[in-house]
Amino acid sequence: MKPSAAQHLSPVWFRYTDLVIDHGQGTYLFTPQGDRYLDFTCGIAVTNTGHCHPRVVEAIQRQAGRLIHGQANLMFHEPMLELVDALRGIVAPQLDGVFLTNSGAEAVEGAVKLARAATGRPNVIVFQGSFHGRTVGTMSLTTSKPIYRAGYQPLMPGVFVAPFPYAYRYGWPADRTTAWCLDELRFLLATQTAPSETAAMVMEPVLGEGGYVVPTAEFLHGVRQICDEHGILLILDEIQTGMGRTGRWFAYEHFDVVPDIMAVAKGIASGLPLAGVLARMDLMKKWPPGTHGGTFGGNAVACAAAVATISAITDENMVANAAERGSQLTAGLRHLQEAHPAIGDVRNLGLMVAAEFTAKDGKPDKAAAKEVVHACLDEKLLLMTCGPWDNTVRFMPPLNVSSDEVGEALGAFGKALAKLA
């Protein structure tokens, strides 16, 4: 039953549960009654260091007693400068310009504005299944579900959609899917948006809300090549894939492709609102001063949390752990798949792990996915669905999740699968 105050929260928030949480610790959340839930949602891939990591908590407490807000137009503050240095230590050296903002959607908006300012071109290409945010601009770029756009037209013009290599959906081998998608991208440039009027291609290196779909390296290389041929900028949205989630600091490292501009958010500050646009400084210098900004971007407390987050992830080898635990979780799900053919596909990159449910007729099975997620809640395991049909269960635990906790989650998921009708 919902608490009385919750009745006054806007129902626009879609809710997975009505749980009231008292506190979190590591991979677990606790209710006021003492019930413990294994959290494999991580605030939608946000609390990468786990709930209330001691180093992050201490940094927040210390900074809150020194300076809470120092507006970026008016001053520099130490946490912001420390964060810039920390970020430069984990990204490709080419991405030597940093703009700090509040949320993932703002980071993507900023990235697109930067691309348009730097190239003088109006149009943008996005990829089918992408999710980039809920503001008017980022809704215009989002194609993972119609609910994010329905009723809000007209949206931002100048956006064109290319196919993403979702091989399981097409039913083709990965190499055939990759080749077809690259051919269609070139066809788009020949028929709908000329290269000379195309500022950027915006892509999630792994689809997030769109189903945790991992492309081939050849696809990323092909997109990079096409961009370079035409002077089009490549923007990678690493909001969900970044900060160690995929077993590398950023997903682009798996594909040996460096973007011109990158958006980061979610896991950057372990739960405090913070995001960034990282780009080549030669591009940043083409962004006229005053044409972009924000009151709270680079907040001092959030920056301090981000510095502590990067330090904790580094010192505790969480990126390597994400790769190892992701392999463990994926192997466990594939073992369960053998006994439960309702799981049509299991895929991952690090701790972005997905189990897609498919009916006997080969169609997406949203009902089964939802039934399993709800049954997992009874087993004290928190999971979420994603994908265009909401038939994909996604696993996104903290990067420091233990082998035993992964085993616990697999056990709960197996019990939930056993309850499928």
Short mmCIF file of C-alpha atoms in Angstrom, two decimals:
data_model
loop_
_atom_site.label_atom_id
_atom_site.label_comp_id
_atom_site.label_asym_id
_atom_site.label_seq_id
_atom_site.Cartn_x
_atom_site.Cartn_y
_atom_site.Cartn_z
CA MET A 1 0.00 0.00 0.00
CA LYS A 2 1.29 3.44 -0.91
CA PRO A 3 2.09 5.87 1.91
CA SER A 4 -0.35 8.80 2.02
CA ALA A 5 2.18 11.38 0.85
CA ALA A 6 2.86 9.30 -2.26
CA GLN A 7 -0.72 9.91 -3.39
CA HIS A 8 0.34 13.48 -4.15
CA LEU A 9 3.29 12.60 -6.37
CA SER A 10 2.57 13.00 -10.07
CA PRO A 11 1.41 9.73 -11.64
CA VAL A 12 3.55 10.51 -14.69
CA TRP A 13 6.24 8.49 -12.90
CA PHE A 14 5.80 4.90 -14.04
CA ARG A 15 6.39 2.70 -11.00
CA TYR A 16 7.91 -0.78 -10.81
CA THR A 17 7.21 -1.12 -7.08
CA ASP A 18 5.62 0.74 -4.17
CA LEU A 19 8.51 -0.09 -1.86
CA VAL A 20 9.51 2.49 0.72
CA ILE A 21 13.27 2.29 1.27
CA ASP A 22 14.89 3.31 4.54
CA HIS A 23 18.51 2.92 3.53
CA GLY A 24 20.89 1.21 1.15
CA GLN A 25 24.23 -0.47 1.66
CA GLY A 26 26.34 -1.90 -1.13
CA THR A 27 24.16 -4.08 -3.35
CA TYR A 28 21.19 -4.11 -0.97
CA LEU A 29 18.23 -1.89 -0.13
CA PHE A 30 16.37 -2.09 3.18
CA THR A 31 12.79 -1.18 4.05
CA PRO A 32 11.81 0.41 7.40
CA GLN A 33 10.54 -3.04 8.41
CA GLY A 34 13.97 -4.55 7.80
CA ASP A 35 13.23 -6.43 4.57
CA ARG A 36 16.33 -6.68 2.40
CA TYR A 37 16.27 -6.51 -1.40
CA LEU A 38 19.12 -7.36 -3.74
CA ASP A 39 19.26 -4.35 -6.06
CA PHE A 40 20.20 -5.23 -9.62
CA THR A 41 18.70 -2.00 -10.95
CA CYS A 42 21.31 0.28 -9.42
CA GLY A 43 19.02 3.31 -9.80
CA ILE A 44 19.06 2.54 -13.55
CA ALA A 45 22.84 2.06 -13.75
CA VAL A 46 23.61 5.02 -11.48
CA THR A 47 24.94 3.69 -8.15
CA ASN A 48 27.90 1.99 -9.81
CA THR A 49 29.88 2.01 -6.55
CA GLY A 50 26.95 0.51 -4.67
CA HIS A 51 24.64 2.29 -2.28
CA CYS A 52 26.35 4.74 0.06
CA HIS A 53 29.94 3.83 -0.68
CA PRO A 54 31.91 5.08 2.37
CA ARG A 55 34.41 7.05 0.29
CA VAL A 56 31.65 8.83 -1.62
CA VAL A 57 29.63 9.53 1.53
CA GLU A 58 32.68 11.01 3.25
CA ALA A 59 33.46 13.24 0.27
CA ILE A 60 29.87 14.53 0.16
CA GLN A 61 29.81 15.25 3.89
CA ARG A 62 33.17 17.02 3.81
CA GLN A 63 32.32 19.17 0.79
CA ALA A 64 28.85 20.10 2.11
CA GLY A 65 30.54 21.75 5.08
CA ARG A 66 32.86 23.79 2.87
CA LEU A 67 30.97 24.92 -0.26
CA ILE A 68 27.68 23.62 -1.61
CA HIS A 69 27.21 25.82 -4.67
CA GLY A 70 29.77 27.77 -6.65
CA GLN A 71 28.25 28.89 -9.94
CA ALA A 72 30.52 28.10 -12.89
CA ASN A 73 30.16 31.52 -14.57
CA LEU A 74 31.37 33.20 -11.42
CA MET A 75 34.19 31.07 -10.03
CA PHE A 76 36.25 27.93 -10.15
CA HIS A 77 36.10 25.59 -7.19
CA GLU A 78 38.46 22.77 -6.23
CA PRO A 79 36.09 19.81 -6.76
CA MET A 80 35.34 20.93 -10.33
CA LEU A 81 39.03 21.27 -11.19
CA GLU A 82 39.83 17.96 -9.51
CA LEU A 83 37.06 16.29 -11.49
CA VAL A 84 38.35 17.64 -14.80
CA ASP A 85 41.76 16.13 -14.00
CA ALA A 86 40.16 12.84 -12.92
CA LEU A 87 38.08 12.58 -16.09
CA ARG A 88 41.07 13.32 -18.30
CA GLY A 89 42.79 10.39 -16.62
CA ILE A 90 40.15 7.88 -17.76
CA VAL A 91 39.13 9.10 -21.23
CA ALA A 92 40.98 9.16 -24.52
CA PRO A 93 43.46 12.07 -24.60
CA GLN A 94 41.69 13.49 -27.65
CA LEU A 95 38.66 14.31 -25.45
CA ASP A 96 40.44 17.17 -23.71
CA GLY A 97 37.51 19.58 -23.34
CA VAL A 98 34.95 19.28 -20.53
CA PHE A 99 31.57 20.93 -19.97
CA LEU A 100 29.71 19.93 -16.79
CA THR A 101 25.93 19.90 -16.47
CA ASN A 102 23.20 18.19 -14.44
CA SER A 103 21.59 15.29 -16.28
CA GLY A 104 22.02 12.90 -19.17
CA ALA A 105 19.41 14.65 -21.29
CA GLU A 106 21.18 17.97 -20.76
CA ALA A 107 24.49 16.39 -21.74
CA VAL A 108 23.03 15.05 -24.99
CA GLU A 109 21.37 18.41 -25.72
CA GLY A 110 24.70 20.10 -25.09
CA ALA A 111 26.53 17.65 -27.33
CA VAL A 112 24.15 18.30 -30.21
CA LYS A 113 24.36 22.07 -29.72
CA LEU A 114 28.15 21.82 -29.75
CA ALA A 115 28.12 19.75 -32.95
CA ARG A 116 25.86 22.23 -34.71
CA ALA A 117 27.95 25.18 -33.55
CA ALA A 118 31.23 23.54 -34.55
CA THR A 119 30.11 22.39 -38.01
CA GLY A 120 27.56 25.01 -38.98
CA ARG A 121 25.29 22.17 -40.09
CA PRO A 122 21.70 21.62 -38.87
CA ASN A 123 20.87 17.91 -39.15
CA VAL A 124 21.51 14.92 -36.89
CA ILE A 125 21.37 11.17 -37.52
CA VAL A 126 20.33 8.83 -34.70
CA PHE A 127 19.92 5.05 -34.59
CA GLN A 128 16.82 2.90 -34.21
CA GLY A 129 16.18 1.81 -30.63
CA SER A 130 18.10 4.64 -29.03
CA PHE A 131 17.14 6.43 -25.84
CA HIS A 132 18.64 9.86 -25.24
CA GLY A 133 16.24 11.60 -22.85
CA ARG A 134 12.84 13.19 -22.33
CA THR A 135 13.41 16.87 -23.02
CA VAL A 136 12.02 18.15 -26.33
CA GLY A 137 15.40 17.91 -28.02
CA THR A 138 16.30 14.48 -26.69
CA MET A 139 12.77 13.13 -27.24
CA SER A 140 13.36 14.02 -30.86
CA LEU A 141 16.44 11.78 -30.85
CA THR A 142 14.81 8.89 -28.97
CA THR A 143 13.38 5.92 -30.87
CA SER A 144 13.25 3.12 -28.28
CA LYS A 145 9.50 3.41 -27.57
CA PRO A 146 6.71 5.65 -28.85
CA ILE A 147 5.54 6.47 -25.31
CA TYR A 148 8.43 8.91 -24.90
CA ARG A 149 7.29 10.93 -27.93
CA ALA A 150 3.56 10.31 -28.30
CA GLY A 151 1.43 13.42 -27.88
CA TYR A 152 4.37 15.84 -27.90
CA GLN A 153 4.70 16.49 -31.62
CA PRO A 154 5.95 18.53 -33.33
CA LEU A 155 9.43 17.77 -32.06
CA MET A 156 12.82 19.15 -33.08
CA PRO A 157 13.26 18.95 -36.86
CA GLY A 158 16.36 17.82 -38.67
CA VAL A 159 16.56 14.35 -37.08
CA PHE A 160 16.96 11.24 -39.26
CA VAL A 161 16.91 7.61 -38.10
CA ALA A 162 19.25 4.85 -39.29
CA PRO A 163 18.99 1.14 -38.39
CA PHE A 164 21.01 -0.32 -35.50
CA PRO A 165 22.46 -3.85 -35.86
CA TYR A 166 19.99 -5.73 -33.66
CA ALA A 167 20.89 -9.12 -35.09
CA TYR A 168 18.57 -11.15 -32.86
CA ARG A 169 15.58 -9.10 -34.00
CA TYR A 170 16.45 -9.40 -37.70
CA GLY A 171 17.25 -13.08 -37.37
CA TRP A 172 20.45 -12.65 -39.38
CA PRO A 173 24.10 -13.39 -38.59
CA ALA A 174 25.93 -10.47 -37.02
CA ASP A 175 28.10 -9.82 -40.07
CA ARG A 176 25.13 -9.68 -42.45
CA THR A 177 23.24 -7.38 -40.05
CA THR A 178 26.25 -5.08 -39.76
CA ALA A 179 26.74 -4.83 -43.53
CA TRP A 180 23.05 -4.12 -44.15
CA CYS A 181 22.91 -1.39 -41.48
CA LEU A 182 25.99 0.35 -42.86
CA ASP A 183 24.54 0.18 -46.38
CA GLU A 184 21.31 1.73 -45.11
CA LEU A 185 23.25 4.48 -43.34
CA ARG A 186 24.98 5.39 -46.59
CA PHE A 187 21.62 5.25 -48.37
CA LEU A 188 20.18 7.66 -45.78
CA LEU A 189 22.97 10.12 -46.55
CA ALA A 190 22.21 9.76 -50.27
CA THR A 191 18.46 10.21 -49.98
CA GLN A 192 17.36 12.13 -46.89
CA THR A 193 20.07 14.27 -45.27
CA ALA A 194 23.05 15.30 -47.37
CA PRO A 195 26.45 14.99 -45.68
CA SER A 196 26.99 18.72 -46.16
CA GLU A 197 23.96 19.45 -43.94
CA THR A 198 24.61 16.70 -41.35
CA ALA A 199 26.34 17.87 -38.18
CA ALA A 200 26.58 14.62 -36.25
CA MET A 201 25.61 11.03 -35.71
CA VAL A 202 24.43 10.36 -32.15
CA MET A 203 24.73 6.78 -30.94
CA GLU A 204 24.63 4.67 -27.80
CA PRO A 205 27.55 2.25 -28.24
CA VAL A 206 25.27 -0.33 -26.60
CA LEU A 207 21.52 0.30 -26.70
CA GLY A 208 20.25 0.89 -23.17
CA GLU A 209 16.50 1.35 -22.90
CA GLY A 210 16.35 -0.09 -26.42
CA GLY A 211 17.20 -3.59 -25.19
CA TYR A 212 20.87 -3.85 -24.16
CA VAL A 213 21.82 -4.62 -27.76
CA VAL A 214 25.56 -4.91 -28.41
CA PRO A 215 26.75 -4.07 -31.94
CA THR A 216 29.79 -5.49 -33.68
CA ALA A 217 33.08 -3.63 -33.67
CA GLU A 218 32.82 -3.54 -37.47
CA PHE A 219 29.64 -1.48 -37.18
CA LEU A 220 31.28 1.14 -34.99
CA HIS A 221 34.30 1.21 -37.30
CA GLY A 222 32.01 1.66 -40.29
CA VAL A 223 30.12 4.53 -38.68
CA ARG A 224 33.40 6.20 -37.72
CA GLN A 225 34.68 5.83 -41.29
CA ILE A 226 31.51 7.30 -42.80
CA CYS A 227 31.68 10.24 -40.39
CA ASP A 228 35.32 10.87 -41.28
CA GLU A 229 34.59 10.72 -45.01
CA HIS A 230 32.05 13.53 -44.74
CA GLY A 231 33.28 15.68 -41.86
CA ILE A 232 30.37 14.51 -39.69
CA LEU A 233 30.99 14.44 -35.94
CA LEU A 234 30.48 11.22 -34.00
CA ILE A 235 28.68 11.72 -30.68
CA LEU A 236 28.62 8.72 -28.37
CA ASP A 237 25.99 8.70 -25.64
CA GLU A 238 27.87 6.86 -22.86
CA ILE A 239 25.36 7.85 -20.19
CA GLN A 240 24.42 4.26 -19.34
CA THR A 241 27.46 2.49 -20.78
CA GLY A 242 30.05 4.69 -19.12
CA MET A 243 31.93 4.80 -15.82
CA GLY A 244 32.97 1.14 -15.89
CA ARG A 245 29.58 -0.40 -16.57
CA THR A 246 30.74 -2.49 -19.55
CA GLY A 247 34.01 -3.74 -18.07
CA ARG A 248 35.95 -0.80 -19.49
CA TRP A 249 35.74 2.79 -18.33
CA PHE A 250 33.75 3.56 -21.49
CA ALA A 251 32.18 1.24 -24.03
CA TYR A 252 34.00 2.82 -26.98
CA GLU A 253 37.18 1.17 -25.69
CA HIS A 254 35.78 -2.26 -26.61
CA PHE A 255 35.43 -1.17 -30.23
CA ASP A 256 38.68 0.79 -30.66
CA VAL A 257 36.73 3.84 -31.82
CA VAL A 258 37.08 7.30 -30.27
CA PRO A 259 34.18 9.76 -30.58
CA ASP A 260 34.51 13.44 -31.32
CA ILE A 261 32.02 14.25 -28.55
CA MET A 262 30.82 12.10 -25.66
CA ALA A 263 27.96 12.49 -23.17
CA VAL A 264 28.39 11.05 -19.67
CA ALA A 265 26.07 11.01 -16.64
CA LYS A 266 24.37 8.32 -14.48
CA GLY A 267 27.27 6.54 -12.73
CA ILE A 268 29.60 9.53 -12.69
CA ALA A 269 28.72 10.67 -9.15
CA SER A 270 27.21 7.58 -7.50
CA GLY A 271 23.72 9.06 -7.37
CA LEU A 272 24.20 12.82 -7.21
CA PRO A 273 22.96 14.73 -10.27
CA LEU A 274 25.92 15.40 -12.52
CA ALA A 275 26.70 14.96 -16.20
CA GLY A 276 29.22 16.09 -18.73
CA VAL A 277 29.98 16.77 -22.36
CA LEU A 278 33.52 15.70 -23.24
CA ALA A 279 34.93 16.69 -26.61
CA ARG A 280 38.02 17.73 -28.49
CA MET A 281 39.00 21.19 -27.30
CA ASP A 282 39.27 22.44 -30.88
CA LEU A 283 35.52 21.79 -31.13
CA MET A 284 34.82 23.39 -27.76
CA LYS A 285 36.57 26.54 -28.93
CA LYS A 286 34.00 26.86 -31.74
CA TRP A 287 31.18 27.07 -29.15
CA PRO A 288 30.54 30.82 -28.73
CA PRO A 289 30.82 31.86 -25.04
CA GLY A 290 27.43 32.44 -23.46
CA THR A 291 25.45 30.34 -25.95
CA HIS A 292 25.29 27.44 -23.50
CA GLY A 293 25.47 27.17 -19.73
CA GLY A 294 23.46 26.35 -16.63
CA THR A 295 22.98 27.42 -13.04
CA PHE A 296 23.84 24.17 -11.30
CA GLY A 297 26.25 22.52 -13.74
CA GLY A 298 29.40 21.34 -11.99
CA ASN A 299 27.87 21.62 -8.52
CA ALA A 300 30.59 21.48 -5.88
CA VAL A 301 29.11 18.63 -3.84
CA ALA A 302 28.31 16.57 -6.93
CA CYS A 303 31.81 17.10 -8.29
CA ALA A 304 33.32 15.99 -4.98
CA ALA A 305 31.17 12.85 -5.15
CA ALA A 306 32.35 12.22 -8.71
CA VAL A 307 36.03 12.55 -7.78
CA ALA A 308 35.47 10.06 -4.94
CA THR A 309 33.55 7.76 -7.31
CA ILE A 310 36.39 7.63 -9.84
CA SER A 311 38.89 7.07 -7.03
CA ALA A 312 36.86 4.24 -5.50
CA ILE A 313 36.27 2.53 -8.87
CA THR A 314 40.01 2.75 -9.62
CA ASP A 315 41.40 1.69 -6.24
CA GLU A 316 38.95 -1.19 -5.80
CA ASN A 317 39.38 -2.56 -9.34
CA MET A 318 35.66 -2.28 -10.03
CA VAL A 319 36.08 -2.09 -13.81
CA ALA A 320 37.79 -5.47 -13.93
CA ASN A 321 35.22 -6.85 -11.50
CA ALA A 322 32.42 -5.65 -13.79
CA ALA A 323 33.92 -7.68 -16.64
CA GLU A 324 34.33 -10.80 -14.46
CA ARG A 325 30.92 -10.64 -12.80
CA GLY A 326 29.29 -9.84 -16.15
CA SER A 327 30.75 -13.05 -17.58
CA GLN A 328 29.57 -14.99 -14.51
CA LEU A 329 26.06 -13.59 -14.72
CA THR A 330 25.81 -14.17 -18.47
CA ALA A 331 27.01 -17.76 -18.15
CA GLY A 332 24.46 -18.37 -15.40
CA LEU A 333 21.63 -16.96 -17.49
CA ARG A 334 22.61 -19.08 -20.46
CA HIS A 335 22.51 -22.13 -18.21
CA LEU A 336 18.99 -21.16 -17.12
CA GLN A 337 18.08 -20.59 -20.78
CA GLU A 338 18.73 -24.27 -21.48
CA ALA A 339 15.87 -25.23 -19.15
CA HIS A 340 13.64 -22.25 -19.97
CA PRO A 341 13.24 -21.71 -23.74
CA ALA A 342 11.13 -18.62 -23.02
CA ILE A 343 14.53 -16.89 -22.82
CA GLY A 344 15.23 -16.35 -26.49
CA ASP A 345 18.52 -14.49 -26.20
CA VAL A 346 21.11 -13.65 -23.55
CA ARG A 347 23.62 -10.90 -24.31
CA ASN A 348 25.97 -8.63 -22.43
CA LEU A 349 28.88 -6.26 -22.40
CA GLY A 350 30.31 -6.29 -18.89
CA LEU A 351 27.54 -5.63 -16.39
CA MET A 352 25.03 -4.59 -19.02
CA VAL A 353 23.34 -8.01 -19.12
CA ALA A 354 20.05 -8.85 -20.81
CA ALA A 355 17.68 -11.80 -21.10
CA GLU A 356 15.18 -11.33 -23.92
CA PHE A 357 11.93 -13.30 -23.70
CA THR A 358 10.42 -14.74 -26.87
CA ALA A 359 7.16 -16.65 -27.33
CA LYS A 360 6.92 -19.99 -29.12
CA ASP A 361 5.82 -18.24 -32.31
CA GLY A 362 9.01 -16.17 -32.28
CA LYS A 363 7.33 -12.93 -31.25
CA PRO A 364 8.47 -10.78 -28.32
CA ASP A 365 6.95 -11.99 -25.03
CA LYS A 366 6.36 -8.97 -22.83
CA ALA A 367 3.98 -10.85 -20.54
CA ALA A 368 6.61 -13.45 -19.62
CA ALA A 369 9.26 -10.81 -18.96
CA LYS A 370 6.93 -8.82 -16.72
CA GLU A 371 5.78 -11.96 -14.90
CA VAL A 372 9.36 -12.93 -14.13
CA VAL A 373 10.30 -9.43 -12.92
CA HIS A 374 7.31 -9.40 -10.57
CA ALA A 375 8.12 -12.91 -9.34
CA CYS A 376 11.70 -11.75 -8.68
CA LEU A 377 10.32 -9.02 -6.45
CA ASP A 378 8.73 -11.75 -4.33
CA GLU A 379 12.20 -13.30 -4.15
CA LYS A 380 13.60 -9.97 -2.93
CA LEU A 381 15.43 -9.24 -6.19
CA LEU A 382 14.92 -5.93 -8.03
CA LEU A 383 15.11 -6.01 -11.83
CA MET A 384 13.74 -3.93 -14.72
CA THR A 385 12.65 -4.55 -18.28
CA CYS A 386 13.62 -2.68 -21.42
CA GLY A 387 13.39 -2.93 -25.19
CA PRO A 388 10.78 -1.75 -27.67
CA TRP A 389 8.35 -4.44 -26.49
CA ASP A 390 9.44 -4.46 -22.81
CA ASN A 391 10.30 -8.12 -23.23
CA THR A 392 13.95 -7.84 -22.17
CA VAL A 393 14.98 -8.14 -18.53
CA ARG A 394 18.09 -6.12 -17.79
CA PHE A 395 20.59 -6.77 -15.03
CA MET A 396 22.67 -3.77 -13.90
CA PRO A 397 24.13 -4.39 -10.43
CA PRO A 398 26.86 -2.25 -8.88
CA LEU A 399 30.31 -2.70 -10.34
CA ASN A 400 31.58 -4.06 -7.01
CA VAL A 401 28.92 -6.78 -6.84
CA SER A 402 30.36 -10.00 -5.44
CA SER A 403 30.39 -13.49 -6.93
CA ASP A 404 28.09 -14.64 -4.11
CA GLU A 405 25.63 -11.83 -4.84
CA VAL A 406 25.54 -12.74 -8.52
CA GLY A 407 24.85 -16.31 -7.46
CA GLU A 408 22.06 -15.10 -5.18
CA ALA A 409 20.50 -13.17 -8.05
CA LEU A 410 20.70 -16.16 -10.40
CA GLY A 411 19.04 -18.32 -7.77
CA ALA A 412 16.18 -15.84 -7.34
CA PHE A 413 15.79 -15.47 -11.11
CA GLY A 414 15.69 -19.23 -11.51
CA LYS A 415 12.90 -19.50 -8.92
CA ALA A 416 10.99 -16.78 -10.75
CA LEU A 417 11.39 -18.59 -14.07
CA ALA A 418 10.00 -21.73 -12.51
CA LYS A 419 6.77 -19.86 -11.80
CA LEU A 420 6.17 -18.97 -15.44
CA ALA A 421 2.79 -20.19 -16.64
#
